[in-house]
Amino acid sequence: MITFAVLAVVMVVGALGVVLLRQPVHAALSLVGTLLTLAVVFVTLQAHFLAAIQVIVYGGAIMVLFLFVIMLLNLKEEATKTRAAYRWVAYGVGVIAAAAIAVGALLDPRQAPDALAVSEALRGGSPELIAEVLFGEFMLAFQLVGVLLLTGMVGAVALVQRHNEPPRPGTPLADASRRDARGTR
Amino acid sequence: MDPLGVTFLKALALCTVLLGAFAYMTLIERRLLGRMQHRYGPNRLGPFGLLQPIADAIKSVFKEDIVVSAADRFVYVLAPMISITFALAAFGAIPGGPAGSLFGFDPWIVDLDIGLLYVLAVTSIGVYGIFLGGWASNSKYPLLGSLRSSAQIISYELGLGLSVLSVIMIAGTLNLRAIVELNVWSVSPWLWPPLAVAFGAFVISAIAEVNRTPFDLPEAEQEIVAGYLTEYSSIKWALYQMAEYVNMMTASAFISTLFLGGYKGPTVLEPWIPGISDWPIVWLVAKMALFMFLFIWLRATLPRLRYDQLMRFGWVYLFEVALAAALVTGAVIAFVL
């Protein structure tokens, strides 16, 4: 329980850092910290497989890409052009949302399952158990999420495509675009 | 399970050994490179230059520790620590011998059911060290180095993951000890072709992941000074060097464990010396030495890839080949066995 409390505090502080830090790289790093702390929470629940996947997918892949884009665009401290009034509206909405979540959690009649029982049910977080659920009961949802991600990827590729005709080979434009494709701009 | 105190001592011993091995790997590498390039290499300090690493250590500790004034101080100091911490942590899950073989204790630090994923996860966090270091230096060559590094590591992690998939499918487990005890090659000769391909793809991806020649673009000295290392000096620079060599050793041990029977020795020696194939540590170190030599040999042999070649090789060839190996392995398991 104490472990969880400490981890929860670290996670909330990390999440606040994502929103409040001005420097984009610092905010992204704060998010990395939050996600890694979540992995530690999984470890305390004996869900080792989930923890490893959390670190590999979020820590090792997604956040690396986030930081890659931030560095590539060389984003500096964000100039605060937002109007003060908007900021107060945002604060208000945030506080109300947080209060709603807190009230909902406190009024929920369901008892939180015992951590021991949870780790018992997870059987040491074995991948077999997760595979049974993921590729059995939730097979359709799993496939649909896959299709959704693929659609997103195709959309992203379509958005960055050039709309003009491919230039004829040998013209300066073609050479330039070839250099471009090689990434030696 | 060993008592906590013993595990702590083992972890301490492992870190000491890995860092000692790092110091002497630099000497071995320089001597071997010298030999391969027909020159001497460091041979002045002590017999065969054996005192050279100590001199190097003293030098890098007492050099001025410069913190660039334009740097993002916190991240700049944090980055090399991330590199070395996760490099050392990754090795802990690799088993060094059968249970209880190390004077009655287990020759590993942690034994996880998901040991394989643990190594992949921890090494994938280690890359933050490199590209945060490059970014925090606030200078153009380090930034180019970190961009190259993150693009490269993201690209080659795919090849790494896909080629590991063949082993996981055959072994049916993520536990590194179980994989070693099974020996993936002994399952069926039908699996040899895809396994051989996966092995090759894995070794290449692993070299790319540890940023060794011909994949050392993040620190390409002829193009971008020293890449992410440019603004680092003294002990912080040494920490990066340590991380690189420890990562090389982890990669060697990981390849051996997955594909070459890990801590198992050849059973042909059993009639002469009973129990020799179960000796802890010895065989793993021997196999690691093989791959360390391969890494150095490649460095002396191959020129560096160009950035576009690196990307094309990773995405067009390595990815497809590793994917094909995984598919063939799956097909063989499903239809032949």
Coordinates of C-alpha atoms in Angstrom, one line a residue:
Chain A
M1 CA 0.0 0.0 0.0
I2 CA 2.8 2.4 0.9
T3 CA 4.6 1.4 -2.3
F4 CA 1.5 2.1 -4.3
A5 CA 1.1 5.5 -2.5
V6 CA 4.6 6.5 -3.3
L7 CA 4.3 5.4 -6.9
A8 CA 1.0 7.1 -7.3
V9 CA 2.5 10.4 -6.1
V10 CA 5.4 10.0 -8.5
M11 CA 3.0 9.3 -11.4
V12 CA 0.7 12.3 -10.6
V13 CA 3.7 14.6 -10.3
G14 CA 5.1 13.3 -13.6
A15 CA 1.7 13.8 -15.3
L16 CA 1.5 17.3 -13.9
G17 CA 5.0 17.9 -15.3
V18 CA 3.9 16.9 -18.8
V19 CA 1.3 19.7 -18.7
L20 CA 3.1 22.4 -16.7
L21 CA 6.7 22.2 -18.0
R22 CA 7.4 24.8 -20.7
Q23 CA 10.3 23.1 -22.5
P24 CA 8.8 20.4 -24.8
V25 CA 11.7 17.9 -24.2
H26 CA 11.3 18.2 -20.4
A27 CA 7.5 17.6 -20.8
A28 CA 8.2 14.5 -22.9
L29 CA 10.7 13.3 -20.4
S30 CA 8.2 13.8 -17.6
L31 CA 5.8 11.6 -19.6
V32 CA 8.5 8.9 -20.0
G33 CA 8.9 9.0 -16.2
T34 CA 5.1 8.6 -15.7
L35 CA 5.0 5.7 -18.1
L36 CA 7.9 3.9 -16.5
T37 CA 6.4 4.4 -13.1
L38 CA 3.2 2.8 -14.4
A39 CA 5.4 -0.2 -15.4
V40 CA 6.7 -0.4 -11.8
V41 CA 3.1 -0.4 -10.6
F42 CA 2.5 -3.4 -12.9
V43 CA 5.6 -5.1 -11.4
T44 CA 4.2 -4.6 -7.9
L45 CA 1.1 -6.4 -9.1
Q46 CA 3.2 -9.3 -10.4
A47 CA 2.1 -8.4 -14.0
H48 CA 5.6 -8.8 -15.3
F49 CA 4.6 -9.3 -18.9
L50 CA 2.5 -6.1 -19.0
A51 CA 5.3 -4.2 -17.3
A52 CA 7.8 -5.3 -20.0
I53 CA 5.5 -4.5 -22.8
Q54 CA 4.7 -1.1 -21.2
V55 CA 8.5 -0.3 -21.2
I56 CA 9.2 -1.6 -24.7
V57 CA 6.2 -0.1 -26.4
Y58 CA 5.7 3.2 -24.6
G59 CA 9.2 3.8 -23.2
G60 CA 11.3 2.4 -25.9
A61 CA 9.3 3.1 -29.1
I62 CA 6.5 5.7 -28.8
M63 CA 8.3 8.2 -26.6
V64 CA 11.5 7.8 -28.6
L65 CA 9.5 8.9 -31.6
F66 CA 7.9 11.8 -29.7
L67 CA 11.3 13.0 -28.7
F68 CA 12.7 12.4 -32.2
V69 CA 10.0 14.7 -33.7
I70 CA 10.5 17.3 -31.0
M71 CA 14.3 17.4 -31.7
L72 CA 13.8 17.3 -35.4
L73 CA 11.6 20.3 -35.4
N74 CA 13.9 21.8 -32.7
L75 CA 11.1 23.1 -30.6
K76 CA 12.1 25.6 -28.1
E77 CA 10.2 26.9 -25.1
E78 CA 6.7 27.4 -26.2
A79 CA 5.8 31.1 -26.5
T80 CA 2.7 31.6 -24.5
K81 CA 0.4 33.2 -27.0
T82 CA -2.8 31.8 -25.4
R83 CA -5.0 34.4 -23.9
A84 CA -5.1 34.5 -20.1
A85 CA -8.9 34.1 -20.2
Y86 CA -8.6 30.8 -22.1
R87 CA -6.0 29.6 -19.6
W88 CA -8.5 30.2 -16.7
V89 CA -11.2 28.4 -18.6
A90 CA -8.7 25.5 -19.1
Y91 CA -7.8 25.5 -15.4
G92 CA -11.5 25.4 -14.5
V93 CA -12.3 22.5 -16.8
G94 CA -9.3 20.6 -15.5
V95 CA -10.3 21.1 -11.9
I96 CA -13.9 20.1 -12.6
A97 CA -12.8 17.0 -14.5
A98 CA -10.4 16.0 -11.7
A99 CA -13.1 16.5 -9.1
A100 CA -15.6 14.5 -11.1
I101 CA -13.1 11.6 -11.3
A102 CA -12.4 11.8 -7.6
V103 CA -16.1 11.9 -6.7
G104 CA -16.8 9.0 -9.1
A105 CA -14.1 6.9 -7.6
L106 CA -15.1 7.6 -4.0
L107 CA -18.8 6.9 -4.7
D108 CA -18.2 3.7 -6.6
P109 CA -19.9 1.0 -4.6
R110 CA -17.5 -1.7 -6.0
Q111 CA -14.7 -2.7 -3.7
A112 CA -11.3 -2.5 -5.2
P113 CA -9.9 -6.0 -5.6
D114 CA -7.2 -7.0 -3.1
A115 CA -3.7 -6.7 -4.7
L116 CA -2.9 -10.2 -3.6
A117 CA -6.0 -11.6 -5.3
V118 CA -5.1 -9.7 -8.4
S119 CA -1.6 -11.0 -8.6
E120 CA -3.1 -14.5 -7.9
A121 CA -5.5 -14.1 -10.8
L122 CA -2.7 -12.9 -13.1
R123 CA -0.7 -16.0 -12.4
G124 CA 2.6 -14.1 -12.3
G125 CA 1.5 -12.1 -15.3
S126 CA 2.2 -14.9 -17.6
P127 CA 2.0 -14.1 -21.4
E128 CA -0.2 -17.3 -21.9
L129 CA -3.0 -15.9 -19.8
I130 CA -3.0 -12.6 -21.7
A131 CA -2.8 -14.4 -25.0
E132 CA -5.9 -16.5 -24.1
V133 CA -7.9 -13.4 -23.3
L134 CA -6.6 -11.2 -26.1
F135 CA -6.8 -13.8 -28.9
G136 CA -9.9 -15.5 -27.5
E137 CA -12.6 -13.4 -25.9
F138 CA -11.4 -10.1 -27.3
M139 CA -10.3 -11.3 -30.7
L140 CA -12.6 -9.1 -32.7
A141 CA -11.8 -5.9 -30.7
F142 CA -8.1 -6.8 -31.1
Q143 CA -8.4 -7.1 -34.8
L144 CA -10.4 -3.9 -35.1
V145 CA -7.8 -2.0 -33.2
G146 CA -5.2 -3.3 -35.6
V147 CA -7.3 -2.1 -38.6
L148 CA -7.7 1.3 -36.9
L149 CA -4.0 1.7 -36.4
L150 CA -3.3 0.7 -40.0
T151 CA -5.9 3.2 -41.2
G152 CA -4.2 5.9 -39.1
M153 CA -0.8 5.0 -40.6
V154 CA -2.1 5.0 -44.2
G155 CA -3.7 8.4 -43.5
A156 CA -0.4 9.7 -42.2
V157 CA 1.4 8.5 -45.3
A158 CA -1.3 10.0 -47.5
L159 CA -1.1 13.3 -45.8
V160 CA 2.7 13.7 -46.4
Q161 CA 2.5 12.6 -50.0
R162 CA 3.1 15.2 -52.6
H163 CA 0.2 15.9 -54.8
N164 CA 2.0 16.9 -58.0
E165 CA 3.0 14.5 -60.7
P166 CA 6.3 12.6 -60.3
P167 CA 9.0 14.6 -62.2
R168 CA 10.5 13.0 -65.2
P169 CA 13.9 11.4 -64.5
G170 CA 16.9 13.5 -65.5
T171 CA 15.4 16.8 -64.7
P172 CA 16.8 18.8 -61.8
L173 CA 13.6 18.4 -59.9
A174 CA 13.8 14.6 -60.1
D175 CA 17.4 14.7 -58.9
A176 CA 16.4 17.0 -56.0
S177 CA 13.5 14.8 -55.0
R178 CA 15.8 11.7 -55.2
R179 CA 18.2 13.5 -52.9
D180 CA 15.3 14.3 -50.7
A181 CA 14.2 10.7 -50.5
R182 CA 17.7 9.7 -49.5
G183 CA 17.5 12.1 -46.6
T184 CA 20.6 14.0 -47.5
R185 CA 18.8 17.3 -47.8
Chain B
M1 CA 16.1 -18.2 -5.0
D2 CA 19.1 -16.8 -3.2
P3 CA 18.8 -14.6 -0.1
L4 CA 18.6 -10.9 -0.9
G5 CA 22.1 -10.2 0.5
V6 CA 23.7 -12.8 -1.8
T7 CA 21.8 -11.3 -4.8
F8 CA 23.1 -7.9 -3.9
L9 CA 26.6 -9.1 -3.7
K10 CA 26.3 -10.9 -7.0
A11 CA 25.0 -7.7 -8.6
L12 CA 27.9 -5.8 -7.2
A13 CA 30.3 -8.4 -8.4
L14 CA 28.7 -8.4 -11.9
C15 CA 29.0 -4.6 -12.2
T16 CA 32.6 -4.7 -11.1
V17 CA 33.5 -7.5 -13.5
L18 CA 31.6 -5.8 -16.4
L19 CA 33.4 -2.5 -15.8
G20 CA 36.8 -4.2 -15.4
A21 CA 36.1 -6.1 -18.6
F22 CA 35.3 -2.7 -20.2
A23 CA 38.7 -1.3 -19.3
Y24 CA 40.5 -4.3 -20.7
M25 CA 38.3 -4.6 -23.8
T26 CA 39.5 -1.1 -24.8
L27 CA 43.0 -2.4 -24.6
I28 CA 42.2 -5.7 -26.5
E29 CA 40.3 -3.7 -29.1
R30 CA 43.2 -1.3 -29.7
R31 CA 45.8 -4.1 -29.8
L32 CA 43.7 -6.2 -32.2
L33 CA 43.0 -3.2 -34.4
G34 CA 46.7 -2.5 -34.5
R35 CA 47.4 -6.1 -35.4
M36 CA 44.8 -6.0 -38.2
Q37 CA 46.0 -2.7 -39.5
H38 CA 49.7 -3.8 -39.4
R39 CA 50.8 -1.5 -36.6
Y40 CA 51.6 -1.9 -32.9
G41 CA 48.8 -0.4 -30.9
P42 CA 49.4 0.6 -27.2
N43 CA 52.3 -1.5 -26.0
R44 CA 54.4 0.8 -23.9
L45 CA 52.8 0.7 -20.4
G46 CA 53.6 -2.6 -18.8
P47 CA 54.0 -5.9 -20.6
F48 CA 51.8 -5.9 -23.7
G49 CA 50.5 -2.5 -22.7
L50 CA 48.6 -4.1 -19.8
L51 CA 48.7 -1.0 -17.7
Q52 CA 47.3 1.2 -20.4
P53 CA 43.6 1.0 -19.2
I54 CA 44.7 2.1 -15.7
A55 CA 46.5 5.1 -17.2
D56 CA 43.4 5.9 -19.3
A57 CA 41.2 5.7 -16.2
I58 CA 43.4 8.1 -14.2
K59 CA 43.5 10.5 -17.2
S60 CA 39.7 10.6 -17.7
V61 CA 39.0 11.0 -14.0
F62 CA 41.4 13.9 -13.6
K63 CA 40.5 15.8 -16.8
E64 CA 38.5 18.9 -16.4
D65 CA 34.8 18.1 -16.3
I66 CA 33.3 20.7 -18.6
V67 CA 29.6 21.5 -18.5
V68 CA 28.8 23.5 -21.6
S69 CA 27.2 26.8 -20.5
A70 CA 24.5 26.6 -23.2
A71 CA 23.6 23.1 -22.2
D72 CA 20.4 22.0 -20.5
R73 CA 22.3 21.2 -17.3
F74 CA 19.9 18.7 -15.7
V75 CA 19.5 16.5 -18.8
Y76 CA 23.2 16.9 -19.8
V77 CA 24.3 15.4 -16.5
L78 CA 21.5 12.8 -16.4
A79 CA 22.0 11.4 -19.9
P80 CA 25.3 9.5 -19.4
M81 CA 24.0 8.1 -16.1
I82 CA 20.9 6.7 -17.9
S83 CA 23.2 5.1 -20.5
I84 CA 25.4 3.3 -18.0
T85 CA 22.7 2.4 -15.5
F86 CA 20.5 0.6 -18.0
A87 CA 23.5 -0.9 -19.8
L88 CA 24.5 -2.6 -16.5
A89 CA 21.0 -3.5 -15.5
A90 CA 20.3 -5.3 -18.7
F91 CA 23.0 -7.9 -18.1
G92 CA 21.4 -9.1 -14.8
A93 CA 18.8 -11.3 -16.4
I94 CA 21.3 -13.3 -18.5
P95 CA 21.9 -16.7 -16.9
G96 CA 25.5 -17.8 -16.4
G97 CA 25.0 -21.5 -15.7
P98 CA 22.5 -24.1 -14.4
A99 CA 20.7 -23.4 -11.1
G100 CA 22.9 -23.6 -8.0
S101 CA 26.1 -24.2 -10.0
L102 CA 28.0 -21.2 -8.7
F103 CA 29.3 -22.5 -5.3
G104 CA 25.7 -23.5 -4.5
F105 CA 24.3 -20.1 -5.6
D106 CA 22.5 -19.3 -8.8
P107 CA 24.7 -17.7 -11.5
W108 CA 22.4 -14.9 -12.4
I109 CA 21.0 -11.8 -10.7
V110 CA 17.3 -12.1 -11.5
D111 CA 15.5 -15.1 -13.0
L112 CA 12.3 -13.8 -14.7
D113 CA 9.8 -15.7 -16.7
I114 CA 10.0 -12.8 -19.2
G115 CA 13.8 -12.6 -19.1
L116 CA 13.9 -12.1 -22.8
L117 CA 11.6 -9.2 -22.8
Y118 CA 13.4 -7.7 -19.8
V119 CA 16.6 -7.5 -21.7
L120 CA 14.9 -5.9 -24.7
A121 CA 13.0 -3.5 -22.5
V122 CA 16.0 -2.3 -20.5
T123 CA 18.3 -1.9 -23.5
S124 CA 15.5 0.1 -25.3
I125 CA 15.5 2.6 -22.4
G126 CA 19.3 2.8 -22.5
V127 CA 19.1 4.6 -25.8
Y128 CA 17.6 7.7 -24.1
G129 CA 21.1 8.3 -22.7
I130 CA 22.5 8.8 -26.2
F131 CA 19.9 11.1 -27.7
L132 CA 19.2 13.1 -24.6
G133 CA 22.9 13.7 -24.3
G134 CA 23.1 14.9 -27.8
W135 CA 20.1 17.2 -27.4
A136 CA 21.1 18.6 -24.0
S137 CA 24.6 19.7 -25.4
N138 CA 22.7 22.3 -27.4
S139 CA 25.1 22.2 -30.3
K140 CA 24.5 21.2 -33.8
Y141 CA 26.8 18.1 -34.3
P142 CA 25.6 16.4 -31.1
L143 CA 22.0 17.0 -32.1
L144 CA 22.6 15.4 -35.5
G145 CA 24.2 12.5 -33.7
S146 CA 21.2 12.0 -31.5
L147 CA 18.7 12.3 -34.3
R148 CA 20.7 9.6 -36.2
S149 CA 20.8 7.5 -33.2
S150 CA 17.1 7.5 -32.4
A151 CA 16.2 6.9 -36.1
Q152 CA 18.7 4.0 -36.3
I153 CA 17.6 2.4 -33.1
I154 CA 13.9 2.6 -33.9
S155 CA 14.5 1.1 -37.3
Y156 CA 16.7 -1.8 -36.2
E157 CA 14.6 -2.7 -33.2
L158 CA 12.1 -4.1 -35.7
G159 CA 14.7 -6.5 -37.1
L160 CA 15.8 -7.4 -33.6
G161 CA 12.2 -8.1 -32.4
L162 CA 11.2 -10.0 -35.5
S163 CA 14.3 -12.3 -35.5
V164 CA 13.8 -13.0 -31.9
L165 CA 10.3 -14.1 -32.7
S166 CA 11.5 -17.3 -34.4
V167 CA 13.3 -18.3 -31.2
I168 CA 10.3 -17.5 -29.0
M169 CA 8.0 -19.6 -31.3
I170 CA 10.3 -22.6 -31.2
A171 CA 11.0 -22.4 -27.5
G172 CA 7.4 -21.5 -26.5
T173 CA 8.8 -19.5 -23.6
L174 CA 10.3 -16.1 -22.8
N175 CA 12.5 -17.5 -20.0
L176 CA 16.1 -17.3 -21.0
R177 CA 17.1 -20.4 -18.9
A178 CA 14.4 -22.5 -20.5
I179 CA 15.6 -21.3 -24.0
V180 CA 19.1 -22.4 -23.1
E181 CA 18.1 -25.7 -21.7
L182 CA 15.9 -26.5 -24.8
N183 CA 18.6 -25.5 -27.4
V184 CA 16.5 -24.2 -30.3
W185 CA 18.6 -26.0 -32.9
S186 CA 17.8 -29.5 -31.5
V187 CA 14.0 -29.3 -32.1
S188 CA 14.0 -30.2 -35.8
P189 CA 16.3 -29.9 -38.9
W190 CA 13.3 -28.3 -40.7
L191 CA 13.8 -25.3 -38.5
W192 CA 17.5 -24.8 -39.3
P193 CA 17.1 -22.6 -42.4
P194 CA 14.7 -20.0 -40.8
L195 CA 16.7 -20.1 -37.6
A196 CA 20.0 -19.5 -39.5
V197 CA 18.4 -16.5 -41.2
A198 CA 17.0 -15.2 -37.9
F199 CA 20.4 -15.6 -36.3
G200 CA 22.1 -13.6 -39.0
A201 CA 19.4 -10.9 -38.9
F202 CA 19.7 -10.8 -35.1
V203 CA 23.5 -10.4 -35.1
I204 CA 23.3 -7.5 -37.6
S205 CA 20.5 -5.8 -35.7
A206 CA 22.3 -6.2 -32.5
I207 CA 25.4 -4.5 -33.9
A208 CA 23.3 -1.7 -35.1
E209 CA 21.6 -1.4 -31.7
V210 CA 25.0 -1.0 -29.9
N211 CA 26.2 1.6 -32.5
R212 CA 29.2 -0.3 -33.6
T213 CA 30.9 0.0 -37.0
P214 CA 29.5 -0.2 -39.7
F215 CA 26.5 1.3 -37.9
D216 CA 28.4 3.9 -35.8
L217 CA 26.7 6.9 -37.5
P218 CA 25.7 8.6 -34.2
E219 CA 29.4 9.3 -33.6
A220 CA 30.8 9.3 -37.1
E221 CA 34.0 11.3 -36.5
Q222 CA 34.6 12.2 -40.1
E223 CA 31.2 13.8 -40.5
I224 CA 29.9 15.2 -37.2
V225 CA 33.0 15.5 -35.0
A226 CA 32.0 12.9 -32.4
G227 CA 28.2 13.0 -32.6
Y228 CA 26.5 12.9 -29.3
L229 CA 29.8 12.7 -27.5
T230 CA 31.2 16.0 -28.9
E231 CA 30.5 18.2 -25.9
Y232 CA 31.3 15.6 -23.2
S233 CA 34.6 15.3 -21.4
S234 CA 36.2 13.6 -18.5
I235 CA 34.2 11.1 -16.4
K236 CA 30.9 11.7 -18.3
W237 CA 32.6 10.8 -21.6
A238 CA 34.0 7.7 -19.8
L239 CA 30.5 6.8 -18.7
Y240 CA 29.4 6.8 -22.3
Q241 CA 32.3 4.6 -23.3
M242 CA 31.5 2.2 -20.5
A243 CA 27.9 2.0 -21.6
E244 CA 29.0 1.2 -25.1
Y245 CA 31.2 -1.6 -24.2
V246 CA 28.8 -3.0 -21.6
N247 CA 26.1 -2.9 -24.2
M248 CA 28.4 -4.8 -26.6
M249 CA 29.0 -7.5 -23.9
T250 CA 25.2 -7.7 -23.2
A251 CA 24.6 -8.1 -26.9
S252 CA 27.2 -10.9 -27.1
A253 CA 25.8 -12.7 -24.1
F254 CA 22.2 -12.2 -25.4
I255 CA 23.1 -13.6 -28.9
S256 CA 24.9 -16.6 -27.3
T257 CA 22.0 -17.3 -24.9
L258 CA 19.3 -17.2 -27.6
F259 CA 21.0 -18.9 -30.5
L260 CA 24.2 -20.7 -29.3
G261 CA 23.2 -22.6 -26.2
G262 CA 24.2 -19.8 -23.7
Y263 CA 26.0 -21.2 -20.7
K264 CA 26.0 -24.8 -22.0
G265 CA 29.3 -26.3 -23.1
P266 CA 29.9 -28.9 -25.8
T267 CA 28.8 -32.3 -24.6
V268 CA 31.6 -34.0 -26.6
L269 CA 34.0 -33.2 -23.8
E270 CA 31.9 -35.0 -21.2
P271 CA 33.6 -38.5 -21.5
W272 CA 36.9 -36.9 -20.5
I273 CA 35.9 -34.4 -17.9
P274 CA 32.4 -35.3 -16.6
G275 CA 30.2 -32.3 -15.9
I276 CA 32.4 -29.9 -18.0
S277 CA 29.4 -28.7 -20.1
D278 CA 27.6 -27.5 -17.0
W279 CA 30.5 -25.4 -15.6
P280 CA 29.0 -21.9 -14.9
I281 CA 30.2 -18.7 -16.5
V282 CA 33.1 -20.3 -18.5
W283 CA 31.2 -21.2 -21.6
L284 CA 29.1 -18.0 -21.7
V285 CA 32.3 -15.9 -21.5
A286 CA 33.9 -18.0 -24.2
K287 CA 31.0 -17.4 -26.5
M288 CA 30.8 -13.8 -25.6
A289 CA 34.5 -13.5 -26.5
L290 CA 33.8 -14.9 -29.9
F291 CA 31.2 -12.1 -30.6
M292 CA 33.4 -9.4 -29.1
F293 CA 36.1 -10.5 -31.5
L294 CA 33.6 -10.4 -34.3
F295 CA 32.6 -6.8 -33.4
I296 CA 36.2 -5.7 -33.4
W297 CA 37.0 -7.6 -36.6
L298 CA 34.1 -5.9 -38.3
R299 CA 35.3 -2.5 -37.1
A300 CA 38.7 -3.1 -38.7
T301 CA 37.1 -4.4 -41.9
L302 CA 34.0 -2.6 -42.9
P303 CA 33.6 1.1 -43.8
R304 CA 30.7 3.0 -42.3
L305 CA 27.3 3.0 -44.0
R306 CA 25.8 6.2 -45.4
Y307 CA 22.6 7.3 -43.7
D308 CA 20.4 6.4 -46.6
Q309 CA 22.1 3.0 -47.0
L310 CA 21.5 2.4 -43.3
M311 CA 17.8 3.2 -43.6
R312 CA 17.3 1.3 -46.8
F313 CA 19.1 -1.8 -45.4
G314 CA 17.1 -1.8 -42.2
W315 CA 13.7 -1.2 -43.7
V316 CA 13.9 -2.9 -47.1
Y317 CA 16.2 -5.9 -46.4
L318 CA 16.6 -6.7 -42.7
F319 CA 13.0 -6.2 -41.8
E320 CA 11.7 -8.3 -44.7
V321 CA 14.2 -11.1 -44.2
A322 CA 13.5 -11.3 -40.4
L323 CA 9.7 -11.2 -41.1
A324 CA 10.1 -14.0 -43.7
A325 CA 12.2 -16.1 -41.2
A326 CA 9.5 -15.7 -38.6
L327 CA 6.7 -16.6 -41.0
V328 CA 8.6 -19.7 -42.2
T329 CA 9.3 -20.8 -38.6
G330 CA 5.6 -20.4 -37.9
A331 CA 4.6 -22.4 -41.0
V332 CA 7.0 -25.2 -40.2
I333 CA 5.8 -25.4 -36.6
A334 CA 2.2 -25.4 -37.7
F335 CA 2.3 -27.7 -40.7
V336 CA 5.4 -29.9 -40.6
L337 CA 6.0 -30.7 -36.9

